PDB file of C-alpha atoms in Angstrom:
ATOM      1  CA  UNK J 980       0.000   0.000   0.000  1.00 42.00           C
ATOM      2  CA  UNK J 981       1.478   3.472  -0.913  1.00 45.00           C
ATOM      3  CA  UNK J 982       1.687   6.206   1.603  1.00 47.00           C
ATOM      4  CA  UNK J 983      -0.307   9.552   1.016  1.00 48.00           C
ATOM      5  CA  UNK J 984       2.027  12.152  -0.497  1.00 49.00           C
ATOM      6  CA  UNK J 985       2.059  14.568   2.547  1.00 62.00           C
ATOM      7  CA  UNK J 986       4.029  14.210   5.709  1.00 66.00           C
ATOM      8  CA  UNK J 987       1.658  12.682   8.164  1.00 83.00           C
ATOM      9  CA  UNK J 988       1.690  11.481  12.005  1.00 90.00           C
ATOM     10  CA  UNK J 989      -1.411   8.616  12.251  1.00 92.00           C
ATOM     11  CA  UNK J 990      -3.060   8.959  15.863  1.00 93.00           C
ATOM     12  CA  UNK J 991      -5.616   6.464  17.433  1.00 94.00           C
ATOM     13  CA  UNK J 992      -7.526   8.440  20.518  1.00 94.00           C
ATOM     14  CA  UNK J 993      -8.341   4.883  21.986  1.00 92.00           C
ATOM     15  CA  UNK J 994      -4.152   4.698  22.809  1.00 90.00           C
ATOM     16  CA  UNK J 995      -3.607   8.422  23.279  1.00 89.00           C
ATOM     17  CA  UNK J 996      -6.449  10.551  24.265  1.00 92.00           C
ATOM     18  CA  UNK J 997      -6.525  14.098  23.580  1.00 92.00           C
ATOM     19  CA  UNK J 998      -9.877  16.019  24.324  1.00 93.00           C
ATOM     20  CA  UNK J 999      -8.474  18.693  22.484  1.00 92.00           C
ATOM     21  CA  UNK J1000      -7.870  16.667  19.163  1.00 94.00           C
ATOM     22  CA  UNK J1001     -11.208  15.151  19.516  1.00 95.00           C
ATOM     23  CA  UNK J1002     -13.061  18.325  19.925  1.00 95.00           C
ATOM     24  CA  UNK J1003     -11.343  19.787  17.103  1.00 94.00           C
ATOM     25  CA  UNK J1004     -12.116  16.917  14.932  1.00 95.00           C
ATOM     26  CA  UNK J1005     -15.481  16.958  15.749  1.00 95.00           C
ATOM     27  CA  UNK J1006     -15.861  20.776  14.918  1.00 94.00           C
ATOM     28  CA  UNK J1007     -13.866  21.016  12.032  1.00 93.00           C
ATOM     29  CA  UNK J1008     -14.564  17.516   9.764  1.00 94.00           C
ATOM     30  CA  UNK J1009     -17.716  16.005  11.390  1.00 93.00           C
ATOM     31  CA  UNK J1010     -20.087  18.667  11.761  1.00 92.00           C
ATOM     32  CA  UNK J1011     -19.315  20.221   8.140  1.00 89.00           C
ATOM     33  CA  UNK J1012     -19.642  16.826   6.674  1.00 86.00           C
ATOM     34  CA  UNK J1013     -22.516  15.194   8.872  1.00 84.00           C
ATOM     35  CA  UNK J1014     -23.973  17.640  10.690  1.00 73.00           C
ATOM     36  CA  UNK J1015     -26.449  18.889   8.122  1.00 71.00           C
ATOM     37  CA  UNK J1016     -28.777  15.706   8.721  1.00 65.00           C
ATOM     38  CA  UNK J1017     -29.682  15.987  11.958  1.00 64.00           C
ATOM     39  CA  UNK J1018     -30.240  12.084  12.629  1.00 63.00           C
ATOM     40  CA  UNK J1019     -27.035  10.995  11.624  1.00 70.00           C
ATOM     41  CA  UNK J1020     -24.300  12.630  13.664  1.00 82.00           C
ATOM     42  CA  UNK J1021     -24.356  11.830  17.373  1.00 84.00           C
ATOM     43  CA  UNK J1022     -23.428  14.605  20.242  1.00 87.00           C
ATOM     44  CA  UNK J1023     -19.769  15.054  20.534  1.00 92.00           C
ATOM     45  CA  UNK J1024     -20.688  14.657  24.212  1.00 92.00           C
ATOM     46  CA  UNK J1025     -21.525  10.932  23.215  1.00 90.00           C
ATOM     47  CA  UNK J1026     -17.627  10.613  22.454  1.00 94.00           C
ATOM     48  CA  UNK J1027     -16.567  12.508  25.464  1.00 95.00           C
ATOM     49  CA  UNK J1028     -18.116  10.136  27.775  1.00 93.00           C
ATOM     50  CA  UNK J1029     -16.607   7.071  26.083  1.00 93.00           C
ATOM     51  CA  UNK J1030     -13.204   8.327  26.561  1.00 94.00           C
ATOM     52  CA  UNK J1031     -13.341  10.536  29.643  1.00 94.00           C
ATOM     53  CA  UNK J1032     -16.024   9.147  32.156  1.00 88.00           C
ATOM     54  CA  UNK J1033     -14.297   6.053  34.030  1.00 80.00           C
ATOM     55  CA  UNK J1034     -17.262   5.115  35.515  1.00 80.00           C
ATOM     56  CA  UNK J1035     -19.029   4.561  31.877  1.00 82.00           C
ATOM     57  CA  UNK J1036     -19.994   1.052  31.110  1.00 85.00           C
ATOM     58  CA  UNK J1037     -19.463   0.924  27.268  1.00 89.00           C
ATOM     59  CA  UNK J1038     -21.428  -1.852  25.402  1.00 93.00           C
ATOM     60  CA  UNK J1039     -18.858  -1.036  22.574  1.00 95.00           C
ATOM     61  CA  UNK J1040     -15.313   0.262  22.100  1.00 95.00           C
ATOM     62  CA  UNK J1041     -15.063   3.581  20.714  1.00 95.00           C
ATOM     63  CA  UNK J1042     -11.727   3.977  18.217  1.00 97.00           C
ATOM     64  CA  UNK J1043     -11.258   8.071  16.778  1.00 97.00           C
ATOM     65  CA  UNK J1044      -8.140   7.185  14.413  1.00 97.00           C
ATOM     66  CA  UNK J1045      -6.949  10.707  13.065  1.00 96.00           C
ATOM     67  CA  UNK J1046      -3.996  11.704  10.560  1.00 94.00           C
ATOM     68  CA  UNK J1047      -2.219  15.063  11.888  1.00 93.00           C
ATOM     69  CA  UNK J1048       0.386  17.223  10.405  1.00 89.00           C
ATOM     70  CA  UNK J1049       2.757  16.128  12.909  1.00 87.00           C
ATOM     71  CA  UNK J1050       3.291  14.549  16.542  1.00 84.00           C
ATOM     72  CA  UNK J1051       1.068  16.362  19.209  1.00 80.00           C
ATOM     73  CA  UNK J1052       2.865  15.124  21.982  1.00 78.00           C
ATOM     74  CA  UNK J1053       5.808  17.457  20.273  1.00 81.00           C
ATOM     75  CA  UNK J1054       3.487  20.220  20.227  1.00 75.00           C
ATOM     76  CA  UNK J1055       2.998  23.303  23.157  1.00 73.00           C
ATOM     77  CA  UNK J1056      -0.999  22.408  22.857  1.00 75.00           C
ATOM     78  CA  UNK J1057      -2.479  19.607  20.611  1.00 73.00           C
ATOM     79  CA  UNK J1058      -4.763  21.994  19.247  1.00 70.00           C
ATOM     80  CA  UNK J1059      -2.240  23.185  17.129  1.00 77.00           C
ATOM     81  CA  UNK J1060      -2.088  20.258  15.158  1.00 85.00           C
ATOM     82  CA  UNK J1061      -3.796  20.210  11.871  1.00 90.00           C
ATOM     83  CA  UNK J1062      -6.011  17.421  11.023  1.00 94.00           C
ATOM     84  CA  UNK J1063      -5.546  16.122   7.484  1.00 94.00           C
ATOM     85  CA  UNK J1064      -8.574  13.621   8.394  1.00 94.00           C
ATOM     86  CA  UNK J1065     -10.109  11.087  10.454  1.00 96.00           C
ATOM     87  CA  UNK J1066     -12.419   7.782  11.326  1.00 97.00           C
ATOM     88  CA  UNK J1067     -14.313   6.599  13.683  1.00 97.00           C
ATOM     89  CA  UNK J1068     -15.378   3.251  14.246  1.00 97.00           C
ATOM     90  CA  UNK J1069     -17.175   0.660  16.992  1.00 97.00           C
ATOM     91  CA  UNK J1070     -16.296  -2.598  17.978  1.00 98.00           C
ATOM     92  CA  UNK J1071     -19.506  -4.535  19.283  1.00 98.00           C
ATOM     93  CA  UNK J1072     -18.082  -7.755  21.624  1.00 98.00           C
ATOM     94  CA  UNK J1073     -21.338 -10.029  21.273  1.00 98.00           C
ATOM     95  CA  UNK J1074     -21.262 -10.254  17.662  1.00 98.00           C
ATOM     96  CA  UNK J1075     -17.850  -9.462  17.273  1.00 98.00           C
ATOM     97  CA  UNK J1076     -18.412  -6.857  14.330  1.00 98.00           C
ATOM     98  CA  UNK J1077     -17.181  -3.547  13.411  1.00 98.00           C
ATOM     99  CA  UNK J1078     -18.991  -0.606  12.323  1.00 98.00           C
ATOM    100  CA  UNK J1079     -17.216   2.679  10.712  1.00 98.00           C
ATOM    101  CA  UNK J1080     -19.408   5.295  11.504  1.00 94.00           C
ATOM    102  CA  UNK J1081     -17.672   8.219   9.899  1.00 94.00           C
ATOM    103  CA  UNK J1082     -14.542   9.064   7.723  1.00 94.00           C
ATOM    104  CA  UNK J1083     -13.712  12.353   6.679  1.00 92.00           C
ATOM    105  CA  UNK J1084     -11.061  14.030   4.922  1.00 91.00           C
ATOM    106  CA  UNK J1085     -10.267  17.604   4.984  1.00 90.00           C
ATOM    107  CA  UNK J1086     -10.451  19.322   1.408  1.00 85.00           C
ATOM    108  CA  UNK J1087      -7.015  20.180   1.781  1.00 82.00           C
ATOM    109  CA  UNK J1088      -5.760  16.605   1.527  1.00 80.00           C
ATOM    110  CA  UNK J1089      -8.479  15.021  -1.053  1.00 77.00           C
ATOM    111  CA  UNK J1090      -7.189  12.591  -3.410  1.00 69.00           C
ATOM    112  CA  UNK J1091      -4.264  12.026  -1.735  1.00 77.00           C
ATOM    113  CA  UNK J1092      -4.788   8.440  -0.374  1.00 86.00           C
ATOM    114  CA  UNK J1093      -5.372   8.969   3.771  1.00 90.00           C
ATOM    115  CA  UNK J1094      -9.368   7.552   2.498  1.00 90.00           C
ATOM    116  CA  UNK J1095      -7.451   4.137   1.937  1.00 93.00           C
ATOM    117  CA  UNK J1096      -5.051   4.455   4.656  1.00 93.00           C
ATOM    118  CA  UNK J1097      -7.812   5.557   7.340  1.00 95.00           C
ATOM    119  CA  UNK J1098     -10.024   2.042   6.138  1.00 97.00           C
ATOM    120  CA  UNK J1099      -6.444   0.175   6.859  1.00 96.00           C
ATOM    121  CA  UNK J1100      -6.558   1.270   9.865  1.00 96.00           C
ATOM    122  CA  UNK J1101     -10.099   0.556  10.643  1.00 97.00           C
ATOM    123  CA  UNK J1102      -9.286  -3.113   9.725  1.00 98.00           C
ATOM    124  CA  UNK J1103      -6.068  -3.716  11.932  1.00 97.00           C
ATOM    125  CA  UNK J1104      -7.755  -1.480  14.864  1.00 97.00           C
ATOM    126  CA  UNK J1105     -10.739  -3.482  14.815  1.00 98.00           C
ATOM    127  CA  UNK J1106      -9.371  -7.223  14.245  1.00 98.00           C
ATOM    128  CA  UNK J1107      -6.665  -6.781  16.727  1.00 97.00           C
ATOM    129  CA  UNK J1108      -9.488  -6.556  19.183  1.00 97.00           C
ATOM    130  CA  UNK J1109     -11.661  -9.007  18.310  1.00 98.00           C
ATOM    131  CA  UNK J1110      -7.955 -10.956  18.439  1.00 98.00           C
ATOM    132  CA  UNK J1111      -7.826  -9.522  22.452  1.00 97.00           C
ATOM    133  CA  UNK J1112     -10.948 -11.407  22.616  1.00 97.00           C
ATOM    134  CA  UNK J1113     -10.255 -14.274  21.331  1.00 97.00           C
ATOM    135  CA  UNK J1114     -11.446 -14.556  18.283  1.00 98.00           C
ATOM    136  CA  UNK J1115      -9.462 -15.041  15.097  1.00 98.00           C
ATOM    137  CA  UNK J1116     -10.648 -11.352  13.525  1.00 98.00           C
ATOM    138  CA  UNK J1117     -13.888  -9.873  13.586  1.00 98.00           C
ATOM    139  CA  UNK J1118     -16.998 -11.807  11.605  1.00 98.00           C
ATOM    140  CA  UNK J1119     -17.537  -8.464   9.722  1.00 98.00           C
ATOM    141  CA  UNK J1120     -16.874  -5.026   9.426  1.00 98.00           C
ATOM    142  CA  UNK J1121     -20.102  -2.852   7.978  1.00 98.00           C
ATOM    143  CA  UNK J1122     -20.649   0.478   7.164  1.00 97.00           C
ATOM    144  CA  UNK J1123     -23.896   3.204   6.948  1.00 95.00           C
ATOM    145  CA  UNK J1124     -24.306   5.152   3.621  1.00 93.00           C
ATOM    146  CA  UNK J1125     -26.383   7.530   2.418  1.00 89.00           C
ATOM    147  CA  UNK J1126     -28.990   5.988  -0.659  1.00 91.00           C
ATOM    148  CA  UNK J1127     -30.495   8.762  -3.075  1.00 89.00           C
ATOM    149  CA  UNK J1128     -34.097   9.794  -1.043  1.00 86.00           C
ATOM    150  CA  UNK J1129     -31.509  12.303   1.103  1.00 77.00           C
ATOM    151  CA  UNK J1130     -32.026  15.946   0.193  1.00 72.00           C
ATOM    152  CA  UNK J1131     -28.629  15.890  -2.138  1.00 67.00           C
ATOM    153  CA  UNK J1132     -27.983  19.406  -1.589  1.00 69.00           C
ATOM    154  CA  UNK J1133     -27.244  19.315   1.742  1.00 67.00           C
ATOM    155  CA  UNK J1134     -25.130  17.073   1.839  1.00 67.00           C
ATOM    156  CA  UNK J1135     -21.115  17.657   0.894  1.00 72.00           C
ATOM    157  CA  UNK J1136     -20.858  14.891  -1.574  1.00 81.00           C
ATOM    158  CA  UNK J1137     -23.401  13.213  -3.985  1.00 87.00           C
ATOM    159  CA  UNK J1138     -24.217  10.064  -2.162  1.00 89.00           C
ATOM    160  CA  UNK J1139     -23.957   8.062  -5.386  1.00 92.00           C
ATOM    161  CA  UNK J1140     -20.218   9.897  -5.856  1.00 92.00           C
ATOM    162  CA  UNK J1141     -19.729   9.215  -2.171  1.00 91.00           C
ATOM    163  CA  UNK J1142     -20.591   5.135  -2.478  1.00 94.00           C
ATOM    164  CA  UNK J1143     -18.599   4.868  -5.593  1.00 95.00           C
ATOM    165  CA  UNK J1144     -15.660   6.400  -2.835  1.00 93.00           C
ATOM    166  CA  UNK J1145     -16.256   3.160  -0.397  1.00 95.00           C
ATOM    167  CA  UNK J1146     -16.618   0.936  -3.281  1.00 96.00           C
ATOM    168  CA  UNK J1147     -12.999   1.848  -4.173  1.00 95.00           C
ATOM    169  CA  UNK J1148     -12.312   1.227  -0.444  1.00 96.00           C
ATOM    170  CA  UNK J1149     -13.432  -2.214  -0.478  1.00 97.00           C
ATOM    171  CA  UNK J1150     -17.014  -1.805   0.815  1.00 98.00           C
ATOM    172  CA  UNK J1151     -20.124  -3.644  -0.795  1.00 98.00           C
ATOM    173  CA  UNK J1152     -24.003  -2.311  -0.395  1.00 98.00           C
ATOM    174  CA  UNK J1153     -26.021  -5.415   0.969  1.00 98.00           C
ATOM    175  CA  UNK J1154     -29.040  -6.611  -0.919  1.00 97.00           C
ATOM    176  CA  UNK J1155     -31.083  -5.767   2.486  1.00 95.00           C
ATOM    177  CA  UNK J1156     -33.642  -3.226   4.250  1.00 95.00           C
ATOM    178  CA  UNK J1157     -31.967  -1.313   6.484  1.00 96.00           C
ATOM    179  CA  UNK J1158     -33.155   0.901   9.456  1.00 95.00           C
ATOM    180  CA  UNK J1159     -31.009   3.039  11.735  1.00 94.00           C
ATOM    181  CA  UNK J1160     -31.370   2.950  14.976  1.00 93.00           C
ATOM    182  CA  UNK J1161     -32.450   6.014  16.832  1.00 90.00           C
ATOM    183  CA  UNK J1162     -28.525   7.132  17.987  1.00 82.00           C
ATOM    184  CA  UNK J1163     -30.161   8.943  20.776  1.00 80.00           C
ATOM    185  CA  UNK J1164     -33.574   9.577  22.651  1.00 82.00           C
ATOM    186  CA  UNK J1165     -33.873  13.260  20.777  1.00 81.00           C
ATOM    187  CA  UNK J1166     -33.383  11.694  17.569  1.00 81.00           C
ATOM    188  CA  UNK J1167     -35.331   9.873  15.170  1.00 85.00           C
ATOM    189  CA  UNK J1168     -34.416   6.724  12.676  1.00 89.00           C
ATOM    190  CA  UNK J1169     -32.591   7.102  10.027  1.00 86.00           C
ATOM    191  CA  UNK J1170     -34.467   5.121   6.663  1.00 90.00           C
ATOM    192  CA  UNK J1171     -32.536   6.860   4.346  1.00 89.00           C
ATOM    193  CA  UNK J1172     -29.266   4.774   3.868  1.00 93.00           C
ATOM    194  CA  UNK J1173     -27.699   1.441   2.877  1.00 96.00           C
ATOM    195  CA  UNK J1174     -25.554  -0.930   5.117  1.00 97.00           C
ATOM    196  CA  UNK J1175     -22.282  -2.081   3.445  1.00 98.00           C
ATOM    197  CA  UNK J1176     -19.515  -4.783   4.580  1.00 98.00           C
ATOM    198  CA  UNK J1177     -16.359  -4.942   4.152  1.00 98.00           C
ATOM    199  CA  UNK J1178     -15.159  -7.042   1.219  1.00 97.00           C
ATOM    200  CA  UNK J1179     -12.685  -8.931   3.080  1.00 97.00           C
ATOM    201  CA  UNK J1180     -15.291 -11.174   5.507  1.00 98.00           C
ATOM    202  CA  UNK J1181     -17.100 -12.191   2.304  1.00 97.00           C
ATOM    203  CA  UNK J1182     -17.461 -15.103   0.548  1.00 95.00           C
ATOM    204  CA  UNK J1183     -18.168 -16.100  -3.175  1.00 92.00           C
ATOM    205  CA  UNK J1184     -20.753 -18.174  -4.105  1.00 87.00           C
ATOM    206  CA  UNK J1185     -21.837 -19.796  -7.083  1.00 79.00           C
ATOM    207  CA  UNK J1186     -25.269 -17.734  -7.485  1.00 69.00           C
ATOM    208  CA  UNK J1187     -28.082 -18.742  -9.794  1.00 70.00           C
ATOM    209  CA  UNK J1188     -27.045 -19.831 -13.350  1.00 67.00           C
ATOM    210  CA  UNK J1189     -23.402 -20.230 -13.222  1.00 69.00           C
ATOM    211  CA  UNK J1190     -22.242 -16.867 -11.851  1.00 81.00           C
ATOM    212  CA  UNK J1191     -20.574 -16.183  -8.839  1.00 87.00           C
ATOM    213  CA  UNK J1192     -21.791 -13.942  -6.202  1.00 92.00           C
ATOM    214  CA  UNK J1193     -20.416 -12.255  -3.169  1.00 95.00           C
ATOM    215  CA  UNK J1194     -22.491 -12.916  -0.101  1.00 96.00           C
ATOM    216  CA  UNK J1195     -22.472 -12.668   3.819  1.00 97.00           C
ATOM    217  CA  UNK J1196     -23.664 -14.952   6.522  1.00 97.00           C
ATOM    218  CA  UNK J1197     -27.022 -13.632   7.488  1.00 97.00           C
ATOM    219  CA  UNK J1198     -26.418 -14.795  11.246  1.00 97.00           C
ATOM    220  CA  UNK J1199     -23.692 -12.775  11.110  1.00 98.00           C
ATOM    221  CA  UNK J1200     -25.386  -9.904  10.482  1.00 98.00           C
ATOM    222  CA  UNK J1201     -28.626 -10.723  12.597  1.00 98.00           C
ATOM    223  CA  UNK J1202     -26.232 -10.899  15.625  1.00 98.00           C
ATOM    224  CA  UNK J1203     -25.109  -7.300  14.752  1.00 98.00           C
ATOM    225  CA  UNK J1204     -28.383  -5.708  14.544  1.00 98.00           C
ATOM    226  CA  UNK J1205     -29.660  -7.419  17.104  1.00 98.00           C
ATOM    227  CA  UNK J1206     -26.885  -5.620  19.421  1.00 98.00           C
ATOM    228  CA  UNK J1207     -27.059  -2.506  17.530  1.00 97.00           C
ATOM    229  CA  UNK J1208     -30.634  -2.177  18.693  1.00 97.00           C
ATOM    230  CA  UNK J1209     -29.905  -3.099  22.078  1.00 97.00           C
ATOM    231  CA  UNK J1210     -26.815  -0.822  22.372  1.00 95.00           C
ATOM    232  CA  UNK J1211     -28.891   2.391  20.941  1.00 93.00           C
ATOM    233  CA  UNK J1212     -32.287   1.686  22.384  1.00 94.00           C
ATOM    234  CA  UNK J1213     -32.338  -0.982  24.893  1.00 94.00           C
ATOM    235  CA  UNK J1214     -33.532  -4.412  25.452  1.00 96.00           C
ATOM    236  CA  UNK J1215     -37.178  -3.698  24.781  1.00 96.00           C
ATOM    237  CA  UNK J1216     -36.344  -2.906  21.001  1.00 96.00           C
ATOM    238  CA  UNK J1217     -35.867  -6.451  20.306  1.00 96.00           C
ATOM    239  CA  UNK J1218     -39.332  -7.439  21.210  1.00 97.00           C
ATOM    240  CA  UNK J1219     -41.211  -4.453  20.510  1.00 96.00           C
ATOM    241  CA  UNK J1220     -39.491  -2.080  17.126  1.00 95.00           C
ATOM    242  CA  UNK J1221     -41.095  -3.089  14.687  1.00 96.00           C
ATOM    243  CA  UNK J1222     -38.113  -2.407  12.333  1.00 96.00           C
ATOM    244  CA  UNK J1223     -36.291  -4.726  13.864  1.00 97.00           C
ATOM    245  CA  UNK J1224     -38.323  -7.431  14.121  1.00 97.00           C
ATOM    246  CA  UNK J1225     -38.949  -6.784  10.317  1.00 97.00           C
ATOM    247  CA  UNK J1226     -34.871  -7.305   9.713  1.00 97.00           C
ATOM    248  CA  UNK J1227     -34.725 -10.407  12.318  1.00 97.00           C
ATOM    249  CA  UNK J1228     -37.358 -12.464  10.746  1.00 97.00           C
ATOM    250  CA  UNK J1229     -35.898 -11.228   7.183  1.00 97.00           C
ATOM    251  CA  UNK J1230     -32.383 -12.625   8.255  1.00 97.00           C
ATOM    252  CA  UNK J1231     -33.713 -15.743  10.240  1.00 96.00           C
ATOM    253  CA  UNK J1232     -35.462 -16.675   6.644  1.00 95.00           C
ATOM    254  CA  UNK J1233     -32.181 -16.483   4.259  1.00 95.00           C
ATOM    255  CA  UNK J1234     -28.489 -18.300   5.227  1.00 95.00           C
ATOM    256  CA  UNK J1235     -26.454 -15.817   2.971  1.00 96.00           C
ATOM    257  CA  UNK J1236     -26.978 -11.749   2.251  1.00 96.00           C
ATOM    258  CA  UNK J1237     -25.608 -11.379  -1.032  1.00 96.00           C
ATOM    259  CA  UNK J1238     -23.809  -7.779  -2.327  1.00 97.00           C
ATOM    260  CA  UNK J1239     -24.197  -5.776  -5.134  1.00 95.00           C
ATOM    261  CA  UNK J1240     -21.070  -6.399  -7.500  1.00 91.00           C
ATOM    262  CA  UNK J1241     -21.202  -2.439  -8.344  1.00 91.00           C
ATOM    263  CA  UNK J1242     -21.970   0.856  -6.731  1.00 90.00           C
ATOM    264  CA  UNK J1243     -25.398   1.440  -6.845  1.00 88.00           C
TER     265      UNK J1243
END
């Protein structure tokens, strides 16, 4: 894998916290890039509490991975730093998935790889703990994106240009309903996107006819939502959301979730 052109210093927050570097991020990427639909981006006070409240018990690990101009710790105050760009992504323990939430880069560095190192980085950060846990690497890694119902013009980047971007990066759009969560009590679902995995947890199958087809386990991704919905709006949701009932008995039905071969 080539490096980006520019001199870079690559930071995970999980390893070496800086409130300053996460605010900053948060300001200065997320909200330009995410903060116009309200449902989608979560309080920075959300990440906060992961990293800075001992007495939180996480159902998930929280990872900020974020490519700076240069070594804060060399720095007078981190906040001098520039941030070329960033990702964030979850590790759930009970299905032992990943989920990328966001990835942004700042227009001053487009095109110049960090996209493709960031997902890297998303891969080793997340397998290496699902190896602390025992298992051999994660059963997937998935992703949210945008389909075309969003208002396009608020957004920074067409989503159709944007899922051609994680195509590139080795995500695939599952052939499958998908419903948000509500990410907090003041929010409301999210109906507007697709859920992706990561290319490298799937498997080819010989689909109908003689072609081949990429596909997922469905129990794999059951065991994700099922957690998701727990995680973001408790125990009760598995019972009682009707959403997610709709996706369980979906998934309960099928053995494999197969992928579209192309952005879509």
């Amino acid at each position: 894998m080539s490096e980006p052109p520019l001199a870079h210093y690559l930071l995970n927050l999980r390893d070496n916290y800086s409130h300053d570097l996460l605010a900053s991020f948060y300001k200065d990427l997320m909200v330009p890039n995410f903060g116009q639909f309200e449902s989608e981006l979560e309080p920075v006070s959300v990440w906060f509490k992961q990293f800075e409240d001992a007495d939180h018990q996480s159902l998930y690990t929280l990872h900020v991975i974020l490519v700076l101009d240069q070594d804060p710790s060399k720095l007078s105050h981190h906040s001098k730093a520039v941030i070329y760009g960033g990702v964030c992504c979850e590790y759930y323990p009970k299905s032992n998935c990943g989920l990328m939430t966001y990835i942004a880069v700042s227009p001053t560095a487009k095109a110049s790889g960090l996209g493709k190192l960031l997902v890297s980085h998303v891969l080793a950060s997340l397998n290496a703990e699902a190896r602390s846990r025992g298992h051999a690497r994660c059963h997937a890694i998935y992703l949210e994106t945008n389909n075309d119902h969003v208002d396009a013009s608020k957004d920074v980047m067409l989503p159709a240009t944007r899922r051609k971007v994680l195509h590139k990066l080795g995500f695939r759009i599952l052939k499958f309903d998908y419903v948000q969560p509500r990410l907090s009590d003041d929010q409301d679902k999210c109906r507007d996107l697709y859920f992706a995995a990561h290319d490298s947890f799937l498997e080819e199958h010989v689909g109908d006819g003689t072609s081949k087809v990429h596909v997922l386990h469905s129990q794999h991704l059951l065991e994700f939502i099922k957690e998701f919905y727990v995680v973001l709006q408790g125990e009760d949701s598995i019972t009682e959301d009707e959403d997610y009932l709709k996706a369980e008995k979906t998934l309960k039905g099928l053995k494999y979730i197969e992928v579209y071969a192309t952005p879509i």
